[in-house]
Coordinates of C-alpha atoms in Angstrom, one line a residue:
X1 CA 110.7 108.3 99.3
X2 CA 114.5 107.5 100.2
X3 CA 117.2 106.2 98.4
X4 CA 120.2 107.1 96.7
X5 CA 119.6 106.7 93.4
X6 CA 117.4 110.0 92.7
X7 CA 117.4 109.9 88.5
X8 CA 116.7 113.3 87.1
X9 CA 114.6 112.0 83.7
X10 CA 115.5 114.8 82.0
X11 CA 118.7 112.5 81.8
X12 CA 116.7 109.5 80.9
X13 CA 115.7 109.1 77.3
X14 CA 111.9 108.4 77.0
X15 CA 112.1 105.0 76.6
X16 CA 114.4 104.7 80.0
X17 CA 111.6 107.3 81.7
X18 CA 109.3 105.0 80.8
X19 CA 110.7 102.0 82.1
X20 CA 112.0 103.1 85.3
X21 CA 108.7 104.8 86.3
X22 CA 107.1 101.2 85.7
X23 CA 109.4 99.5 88.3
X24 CA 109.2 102.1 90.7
X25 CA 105.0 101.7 90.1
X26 CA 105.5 98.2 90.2
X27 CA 107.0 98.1 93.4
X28 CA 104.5 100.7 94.9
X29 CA 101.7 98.4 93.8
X30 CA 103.2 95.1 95.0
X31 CA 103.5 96.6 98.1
X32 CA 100.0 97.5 98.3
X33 CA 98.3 94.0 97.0
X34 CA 100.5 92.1 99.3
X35 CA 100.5 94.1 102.6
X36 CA 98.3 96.8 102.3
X37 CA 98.3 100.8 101.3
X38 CA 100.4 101.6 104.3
X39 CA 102.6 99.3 103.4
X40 CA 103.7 102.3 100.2
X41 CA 105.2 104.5 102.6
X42 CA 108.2 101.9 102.1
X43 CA 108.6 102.5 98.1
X44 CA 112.3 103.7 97.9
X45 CA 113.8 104.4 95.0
X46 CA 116.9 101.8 95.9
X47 CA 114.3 99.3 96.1
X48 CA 113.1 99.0 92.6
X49 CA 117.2 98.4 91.2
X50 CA 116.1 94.7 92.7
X51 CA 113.3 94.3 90.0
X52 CA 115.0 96.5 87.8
X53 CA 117.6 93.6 87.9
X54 CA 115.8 91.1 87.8
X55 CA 114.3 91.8 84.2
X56 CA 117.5 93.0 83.0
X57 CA 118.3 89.6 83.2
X58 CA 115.6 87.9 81.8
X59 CA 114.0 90.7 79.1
X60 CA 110.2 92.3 79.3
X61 CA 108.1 89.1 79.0
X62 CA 104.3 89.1 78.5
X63 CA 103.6 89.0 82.0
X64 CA 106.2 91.1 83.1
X65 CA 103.8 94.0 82.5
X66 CA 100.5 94.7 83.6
X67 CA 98.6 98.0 83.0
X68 CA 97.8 99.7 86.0
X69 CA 94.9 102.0 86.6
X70 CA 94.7 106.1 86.9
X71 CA 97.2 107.3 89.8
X72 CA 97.3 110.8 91.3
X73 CA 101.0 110.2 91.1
X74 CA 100.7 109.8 87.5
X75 CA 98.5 112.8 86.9
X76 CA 95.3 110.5 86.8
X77 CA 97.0 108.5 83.6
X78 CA 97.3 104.3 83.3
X79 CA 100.8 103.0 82.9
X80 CA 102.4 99.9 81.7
X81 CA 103.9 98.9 85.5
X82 CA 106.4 95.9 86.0
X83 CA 104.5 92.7 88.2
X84 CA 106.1 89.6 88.7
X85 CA 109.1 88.0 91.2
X86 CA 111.4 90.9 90.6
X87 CA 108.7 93.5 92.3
X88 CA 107.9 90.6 94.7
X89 CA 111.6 91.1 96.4
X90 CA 112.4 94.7 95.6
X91 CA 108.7 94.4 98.0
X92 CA 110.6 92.4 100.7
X93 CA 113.8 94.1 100.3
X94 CA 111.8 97.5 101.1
X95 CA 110.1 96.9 103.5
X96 CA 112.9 95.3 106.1
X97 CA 115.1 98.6 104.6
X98 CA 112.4 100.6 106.1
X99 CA 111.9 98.6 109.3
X100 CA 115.3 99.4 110.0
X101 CA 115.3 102.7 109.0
X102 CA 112.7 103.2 111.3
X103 CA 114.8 101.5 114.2
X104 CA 117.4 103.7 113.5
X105 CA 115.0 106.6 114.8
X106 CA 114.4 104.9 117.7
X107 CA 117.6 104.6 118.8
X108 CA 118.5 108.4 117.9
X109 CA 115.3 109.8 119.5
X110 CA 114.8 111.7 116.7
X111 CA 112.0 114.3 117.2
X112 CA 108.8 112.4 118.3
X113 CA 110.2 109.4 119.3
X114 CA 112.0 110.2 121.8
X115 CA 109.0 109.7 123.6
X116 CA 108.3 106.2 124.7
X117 CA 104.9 105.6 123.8
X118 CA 105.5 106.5 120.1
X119 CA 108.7 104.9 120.0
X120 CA 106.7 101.6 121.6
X121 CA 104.4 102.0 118.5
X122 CA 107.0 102.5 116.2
X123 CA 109.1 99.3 117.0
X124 CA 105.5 97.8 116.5
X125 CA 105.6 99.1 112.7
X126 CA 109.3 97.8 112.5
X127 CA 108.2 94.5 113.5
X128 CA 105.2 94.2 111.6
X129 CA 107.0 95.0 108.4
X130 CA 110.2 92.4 109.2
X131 CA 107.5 89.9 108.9
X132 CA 105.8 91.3 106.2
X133 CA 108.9 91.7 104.4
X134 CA 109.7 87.7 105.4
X135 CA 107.0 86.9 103.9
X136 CA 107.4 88.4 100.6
X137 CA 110.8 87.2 100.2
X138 CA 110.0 82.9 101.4
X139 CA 107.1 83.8 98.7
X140 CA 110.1 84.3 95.6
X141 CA 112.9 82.1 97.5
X142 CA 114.6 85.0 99.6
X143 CA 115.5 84.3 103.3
X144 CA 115.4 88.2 104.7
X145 CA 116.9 86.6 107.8
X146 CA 120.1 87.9 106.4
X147 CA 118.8 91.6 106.3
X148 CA 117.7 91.6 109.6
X149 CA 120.8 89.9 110.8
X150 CA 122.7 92.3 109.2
X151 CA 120.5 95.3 110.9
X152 CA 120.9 94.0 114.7
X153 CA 125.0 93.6 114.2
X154 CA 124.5 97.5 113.2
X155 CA 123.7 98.0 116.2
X156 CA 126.6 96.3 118.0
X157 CA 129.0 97.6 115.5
X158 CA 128.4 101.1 116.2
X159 CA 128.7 100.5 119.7
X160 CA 132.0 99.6 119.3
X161 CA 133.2 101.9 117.0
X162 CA 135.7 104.6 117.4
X163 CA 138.2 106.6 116.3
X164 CA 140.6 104.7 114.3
X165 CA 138.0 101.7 113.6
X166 CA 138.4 101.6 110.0
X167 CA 135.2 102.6 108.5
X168 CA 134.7 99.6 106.0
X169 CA 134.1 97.6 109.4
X170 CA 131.2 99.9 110.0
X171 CA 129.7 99.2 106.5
X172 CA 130.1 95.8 106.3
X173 CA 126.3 94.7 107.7
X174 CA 125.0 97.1 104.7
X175 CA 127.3 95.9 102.2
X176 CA 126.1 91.6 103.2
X177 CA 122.3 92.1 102.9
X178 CA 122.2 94.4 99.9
X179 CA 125.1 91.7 98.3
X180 CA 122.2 89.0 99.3
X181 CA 119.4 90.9 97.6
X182 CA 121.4 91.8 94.5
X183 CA 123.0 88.0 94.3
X184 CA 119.4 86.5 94.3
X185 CA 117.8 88.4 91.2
X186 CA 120.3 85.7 89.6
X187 CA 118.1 83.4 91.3
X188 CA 114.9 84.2 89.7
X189 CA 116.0 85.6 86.4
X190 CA 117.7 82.0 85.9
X191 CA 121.1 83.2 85.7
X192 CA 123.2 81.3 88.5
X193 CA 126.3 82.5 86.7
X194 CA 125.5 85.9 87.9
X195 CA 125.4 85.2 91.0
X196 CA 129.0 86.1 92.0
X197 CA 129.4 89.3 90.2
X198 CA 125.7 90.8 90.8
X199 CA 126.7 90.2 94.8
X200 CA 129.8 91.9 94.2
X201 CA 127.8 94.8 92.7
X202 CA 125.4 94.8 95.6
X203 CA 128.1 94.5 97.8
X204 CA 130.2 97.8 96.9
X205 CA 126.2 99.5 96.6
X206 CA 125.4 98.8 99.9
X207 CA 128.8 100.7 101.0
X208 CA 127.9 103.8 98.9
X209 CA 124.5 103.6 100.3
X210 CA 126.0 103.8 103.8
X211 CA 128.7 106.6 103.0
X212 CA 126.4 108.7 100.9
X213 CA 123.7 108.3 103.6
X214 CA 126.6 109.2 106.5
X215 CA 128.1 112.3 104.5
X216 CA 124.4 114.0 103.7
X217 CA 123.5 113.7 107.1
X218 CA 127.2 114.8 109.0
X219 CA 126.3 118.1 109.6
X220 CA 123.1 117.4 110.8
X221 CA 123.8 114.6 113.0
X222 CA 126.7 116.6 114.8
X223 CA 124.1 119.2 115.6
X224 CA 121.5 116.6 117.1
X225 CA 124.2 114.5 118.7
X226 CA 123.4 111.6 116.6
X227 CA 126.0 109.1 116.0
X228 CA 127.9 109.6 112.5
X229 CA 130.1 106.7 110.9
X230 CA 132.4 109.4 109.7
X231 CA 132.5 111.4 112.9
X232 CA 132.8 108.5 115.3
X233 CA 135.9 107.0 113.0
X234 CA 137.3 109.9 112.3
X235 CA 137.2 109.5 108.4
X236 CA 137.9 112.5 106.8
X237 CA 135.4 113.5 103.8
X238 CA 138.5 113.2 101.0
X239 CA 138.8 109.5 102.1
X240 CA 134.7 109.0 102.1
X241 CA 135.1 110.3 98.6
X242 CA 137.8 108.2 97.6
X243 CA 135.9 104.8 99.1
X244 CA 132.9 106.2 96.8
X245 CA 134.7 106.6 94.0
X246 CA 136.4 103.3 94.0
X247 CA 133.3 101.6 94.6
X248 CA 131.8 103.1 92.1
X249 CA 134.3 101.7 89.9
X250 CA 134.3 98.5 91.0
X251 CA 130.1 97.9 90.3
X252 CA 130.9 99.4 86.7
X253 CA 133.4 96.3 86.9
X254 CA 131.1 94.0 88.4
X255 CA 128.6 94.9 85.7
X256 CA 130.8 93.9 83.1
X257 CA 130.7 90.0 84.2
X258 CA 126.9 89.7 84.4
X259 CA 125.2 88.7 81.3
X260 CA 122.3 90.8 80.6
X261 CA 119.1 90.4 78.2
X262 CA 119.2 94.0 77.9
X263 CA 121.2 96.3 80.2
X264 CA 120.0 100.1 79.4
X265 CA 118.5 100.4 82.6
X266 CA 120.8 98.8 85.2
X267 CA 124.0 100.9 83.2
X268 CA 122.2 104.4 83.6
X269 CA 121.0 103.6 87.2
X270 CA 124.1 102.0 88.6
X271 CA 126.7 103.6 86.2
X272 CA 125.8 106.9 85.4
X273 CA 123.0 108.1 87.9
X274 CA 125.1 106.4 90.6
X275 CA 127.7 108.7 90.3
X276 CA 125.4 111.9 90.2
X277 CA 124.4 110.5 93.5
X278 CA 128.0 110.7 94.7
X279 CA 128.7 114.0 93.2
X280 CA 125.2 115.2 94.7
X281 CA 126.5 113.9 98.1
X282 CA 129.6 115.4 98.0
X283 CA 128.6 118.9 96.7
X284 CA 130.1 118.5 93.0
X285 CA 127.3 117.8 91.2
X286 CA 126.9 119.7 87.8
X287 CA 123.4 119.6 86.6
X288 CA 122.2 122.7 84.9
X289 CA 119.2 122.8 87.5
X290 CA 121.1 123.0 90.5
X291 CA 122.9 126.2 92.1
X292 CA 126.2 126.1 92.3
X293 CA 128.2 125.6 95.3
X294 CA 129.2 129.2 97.2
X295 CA 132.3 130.1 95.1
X296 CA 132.4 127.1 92.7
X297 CA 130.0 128.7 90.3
X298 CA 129.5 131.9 88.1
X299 CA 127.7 135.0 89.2
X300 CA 124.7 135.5 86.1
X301 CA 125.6 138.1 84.6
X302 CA 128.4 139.1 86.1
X303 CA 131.7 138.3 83.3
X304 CA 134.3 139.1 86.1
X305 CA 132.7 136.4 88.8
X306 CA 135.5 134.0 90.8
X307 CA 138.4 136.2 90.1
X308 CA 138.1 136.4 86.1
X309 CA 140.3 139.6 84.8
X310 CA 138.2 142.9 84.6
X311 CA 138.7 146.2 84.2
X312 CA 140.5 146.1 87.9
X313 CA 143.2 143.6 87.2
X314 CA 141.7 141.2 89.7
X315 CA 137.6 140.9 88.5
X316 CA 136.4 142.7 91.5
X317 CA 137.9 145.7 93.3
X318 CA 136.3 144.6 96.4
X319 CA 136.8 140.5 96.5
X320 CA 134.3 138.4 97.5
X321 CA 133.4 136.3 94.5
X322 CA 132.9 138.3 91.7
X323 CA 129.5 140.4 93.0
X324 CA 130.4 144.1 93.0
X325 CA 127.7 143.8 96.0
X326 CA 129.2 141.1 97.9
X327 CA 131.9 142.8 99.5
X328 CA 133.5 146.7 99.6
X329 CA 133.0 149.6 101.9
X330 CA 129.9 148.5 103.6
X331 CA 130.8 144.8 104.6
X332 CA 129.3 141.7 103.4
X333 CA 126.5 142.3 101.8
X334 CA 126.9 146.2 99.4
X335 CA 125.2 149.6 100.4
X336 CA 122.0 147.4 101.5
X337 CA 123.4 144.9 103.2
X338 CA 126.1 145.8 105.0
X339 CA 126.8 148.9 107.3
X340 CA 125.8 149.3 110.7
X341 CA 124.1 146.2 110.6
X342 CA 126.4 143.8 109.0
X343 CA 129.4 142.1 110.3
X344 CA 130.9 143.6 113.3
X345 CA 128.0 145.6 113.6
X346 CA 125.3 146.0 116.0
X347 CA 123.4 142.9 114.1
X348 CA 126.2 140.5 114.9
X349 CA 128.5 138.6 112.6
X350 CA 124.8 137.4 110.6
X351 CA 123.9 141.2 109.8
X352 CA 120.2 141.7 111.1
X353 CA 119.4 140.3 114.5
X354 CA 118.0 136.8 114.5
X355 CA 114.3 138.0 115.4
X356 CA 114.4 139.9 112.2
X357 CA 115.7 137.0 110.2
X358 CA 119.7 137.5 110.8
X359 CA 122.0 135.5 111.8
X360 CA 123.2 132.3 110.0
X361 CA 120.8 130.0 108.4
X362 CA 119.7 126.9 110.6
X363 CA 119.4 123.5 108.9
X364 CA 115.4 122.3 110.0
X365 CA 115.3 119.8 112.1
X366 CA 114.3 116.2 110.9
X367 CA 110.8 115.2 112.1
X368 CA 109.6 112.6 113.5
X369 CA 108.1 108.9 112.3
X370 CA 105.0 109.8 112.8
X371 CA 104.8 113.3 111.9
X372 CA 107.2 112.1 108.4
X373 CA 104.2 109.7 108.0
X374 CA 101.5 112.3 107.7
X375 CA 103.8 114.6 105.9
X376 CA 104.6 112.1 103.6
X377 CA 100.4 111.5 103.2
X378 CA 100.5 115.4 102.4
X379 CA 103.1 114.9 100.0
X380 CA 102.1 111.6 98.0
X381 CA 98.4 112.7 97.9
X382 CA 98.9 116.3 96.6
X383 CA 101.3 114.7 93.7
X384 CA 104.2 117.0 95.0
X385 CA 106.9 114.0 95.0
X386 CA 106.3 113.3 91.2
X387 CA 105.6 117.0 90.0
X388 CA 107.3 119.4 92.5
X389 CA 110.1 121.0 90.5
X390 CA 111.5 120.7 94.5
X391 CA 110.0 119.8 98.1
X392 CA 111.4 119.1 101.6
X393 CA 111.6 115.2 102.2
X394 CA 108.9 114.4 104.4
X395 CA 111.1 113.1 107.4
X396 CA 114.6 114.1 106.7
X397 CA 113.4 117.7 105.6
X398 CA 116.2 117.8 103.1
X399 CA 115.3 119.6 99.7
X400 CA 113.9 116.9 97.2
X401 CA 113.0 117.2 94.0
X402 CA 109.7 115.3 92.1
X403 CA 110.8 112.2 90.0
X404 CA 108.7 114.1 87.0
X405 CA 110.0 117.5 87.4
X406 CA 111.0 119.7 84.5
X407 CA 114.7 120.8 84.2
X408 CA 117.4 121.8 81.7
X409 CA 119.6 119.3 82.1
X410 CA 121.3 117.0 79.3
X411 CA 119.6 113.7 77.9
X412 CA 121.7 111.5 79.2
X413 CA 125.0 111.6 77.8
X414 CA 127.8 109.2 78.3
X415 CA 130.4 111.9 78.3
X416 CA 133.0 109.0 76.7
X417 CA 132.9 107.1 80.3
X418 CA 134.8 103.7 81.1
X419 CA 131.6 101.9 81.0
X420 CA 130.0 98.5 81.5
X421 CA 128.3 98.5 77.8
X422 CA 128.2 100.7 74.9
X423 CA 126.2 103.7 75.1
X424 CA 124.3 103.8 71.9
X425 CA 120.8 104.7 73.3
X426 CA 121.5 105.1 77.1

């Protein structure tokens, strides 16, 4: 699954857990009654913040829940799971997100399809599921045409971008259709008052989406020779972050105009997790579960880590960060690790030679559509996206972690944050 709004729910209280996992089922199982089960390779978890909406507006009403029958996904258990309009477009909404994503790989060659026969089939998919997806939406009232639209003058934008081009021109497409989609849960919850601010909210989510997806994948893409909205502008990271960070603030704003039946959900989704997303993004996350950055985080065990005063007046007579084994006499890595073969030594400025594991670490290479497809069969049928305390994304190859992992992390607190509602039971 993609998306950038990854909710530990260790964070979530059980009540949130429980009502989160029944839009993201929802939306898995509206995809499958409508178009199929390939069609579920398309849940995302951005997706389901369209139904989550939706019934935020409106409350849980007797047929906003249906209970659905044992899942692998769900350890073989029934679940209440949300049904109704709001799964109907986070459906469409999906599906042309992942026709486009798809299209994407086309045009970057990425691993299998750079080969034209594959590529030929999977522009086929695309198009199948931009119809699908119109579908879906004429079926609740939603013209997608604007989602598509807003894919092709990607494209063209990109094309014309360089350095310079400010990158909020780049963004734009993203920021109109996701605007469009937010703007219309208004629609169908009844709400037309909402309108205005939920598209703002969609709006300034649809940049995030864009930056968060462009400064995850930087490194990477400068590797492969892909294009990169930050690269090709020239934007520096410390002005990505500071665009993230104000629109971040801005959908807390946004939120605060809407009128909501009950607004739990959409504030921990789009206020707190949102900005987990941005600190995961950026490398200044804090969870408990997480390793800390190189040098932004304690040693275990070790009271004189990052320069804390020891016994030597500096925490560690021979730098490094606090590991009496990271640095000294025998280079970068103590008596084992360094010597002859570390760096400057026969091994090369990675220690061992890379046949024997040295040298620095590669990032994996992303795979291709149709090889992310069968890994993503592995993945989905062996219950490793909901359980796997952490596995590699099935096309990206980045580390992910399962939606029903177990962790240490806080329940969920507010932390006294300039939010959209009171957070008495978030």
């Amino acid at each position: 699954m993609f998306g950038i709004v990854r909710p530990c729910t260790h964070r979530l209280t059980d009540h949130l857990k429980t009502e989160w996992m029944a839009h993201l089922c929802g939306l898995c199982l509206a995809l499958r009654a409508d178009h199929g089960q390939f069609a579920r390779v398309v849940t995302n978890y951005d997706g389901l913040i369209v139904s989550v909406l939706t019934e935020a507006q409106v409350g849980v009403t007797d047929g906003g829940r249906r209970t659905a029958g044992p899942c692998p996904l769900r350890a073989m258990r029934t679940a209440p799971v949300a049904r109704g309009e709001g799964a109907r477009l986070a459906a469409a909404v999906s599906l042309v997100l992942a026709s486009a994503k798809v299209r994407d790989h086309v045009a970057d060659r990425d691993g299998l399809l750079a080969r034209r026969p594959v590529a030929a089939a999977a522009r086929r998919v695309a198009r199948s599921w931009d119809k699908a997806g119109a579908r879906a939406g004429h079926a609740v009232g939603f013209d997608t045409a604007v989602l598509v639209d807003a894919v092709d003058r990607q494209t063209g934008i990109e094309s014309l971008a360089g350095i310079g081009t400010p990158l909020l021109v780049v963004t734009e497409p993203t920021e109109t259709a996701t605007a469009a989609a937010f703007a219309h849960t208004a629609v169908l919850a009844g709400r037309p008052g909402n309108a205005a601010p939920l598209a703002e909210a969609g709006r300034l989510f649809g940049r995030l989406a864009h930056l968060l997806d462009a400064v995850e994948d930087q490194h990477a893409d400068a590797e492969a020779g892909a294009w990169n909205p930050l690269t090709a502008t020239g934007t520096s990271r410390e002005e990505a972050r500071r665009l993230a960070d104000d629109a971040l603030h801005g959908i807390r704003l946004a939120l605060r105009e809407a009128e909501f039946t009950d607004r739990k959900l959409v504030h921990q989704l789009l206020a707190h997790e949102l900005r987990v997303s941005v600190d995961r993004a950026f490398g200044t996350t804090t969870c408990s579960h997480g390793a800390p950055p190189p040098g932004q985080g304690p040693v275990p065990g070790n009271p004189y880590a990052n320069g804390a005063p020891g016994p030597y007046g500096g925490g560690n007579p021979y730098g490094g960060n606090g590991d009496p084994h990271g640095g000294g006499p025998y280079g970068g890595g103590g008596p084992h690790g360094g010597g002859p073969m570390g760096p400057g030594g026969p091994g090369g400025p990675g220690g061992l030679p890379p046949q024997f594991g040295g040298g620095a670490p590669q990032a994996p290479k992303p795979r291709g559509f149709l090889a992310g497809c069968a890994m993503f069969t592995w993945l989905f049928c062996t219950c490793q996206i909901c359980c796997a305390k952490e596995y590699e994304g099935p096309w990206s190859r980045k580390k992910r972690e399962g939606c029903c992992r177990d962790c240490d992390c806080g329940n969920g607190d507010c932390g006294g944050c300039d939010c959209c509602c009171p957070c008495d039971g978030c």
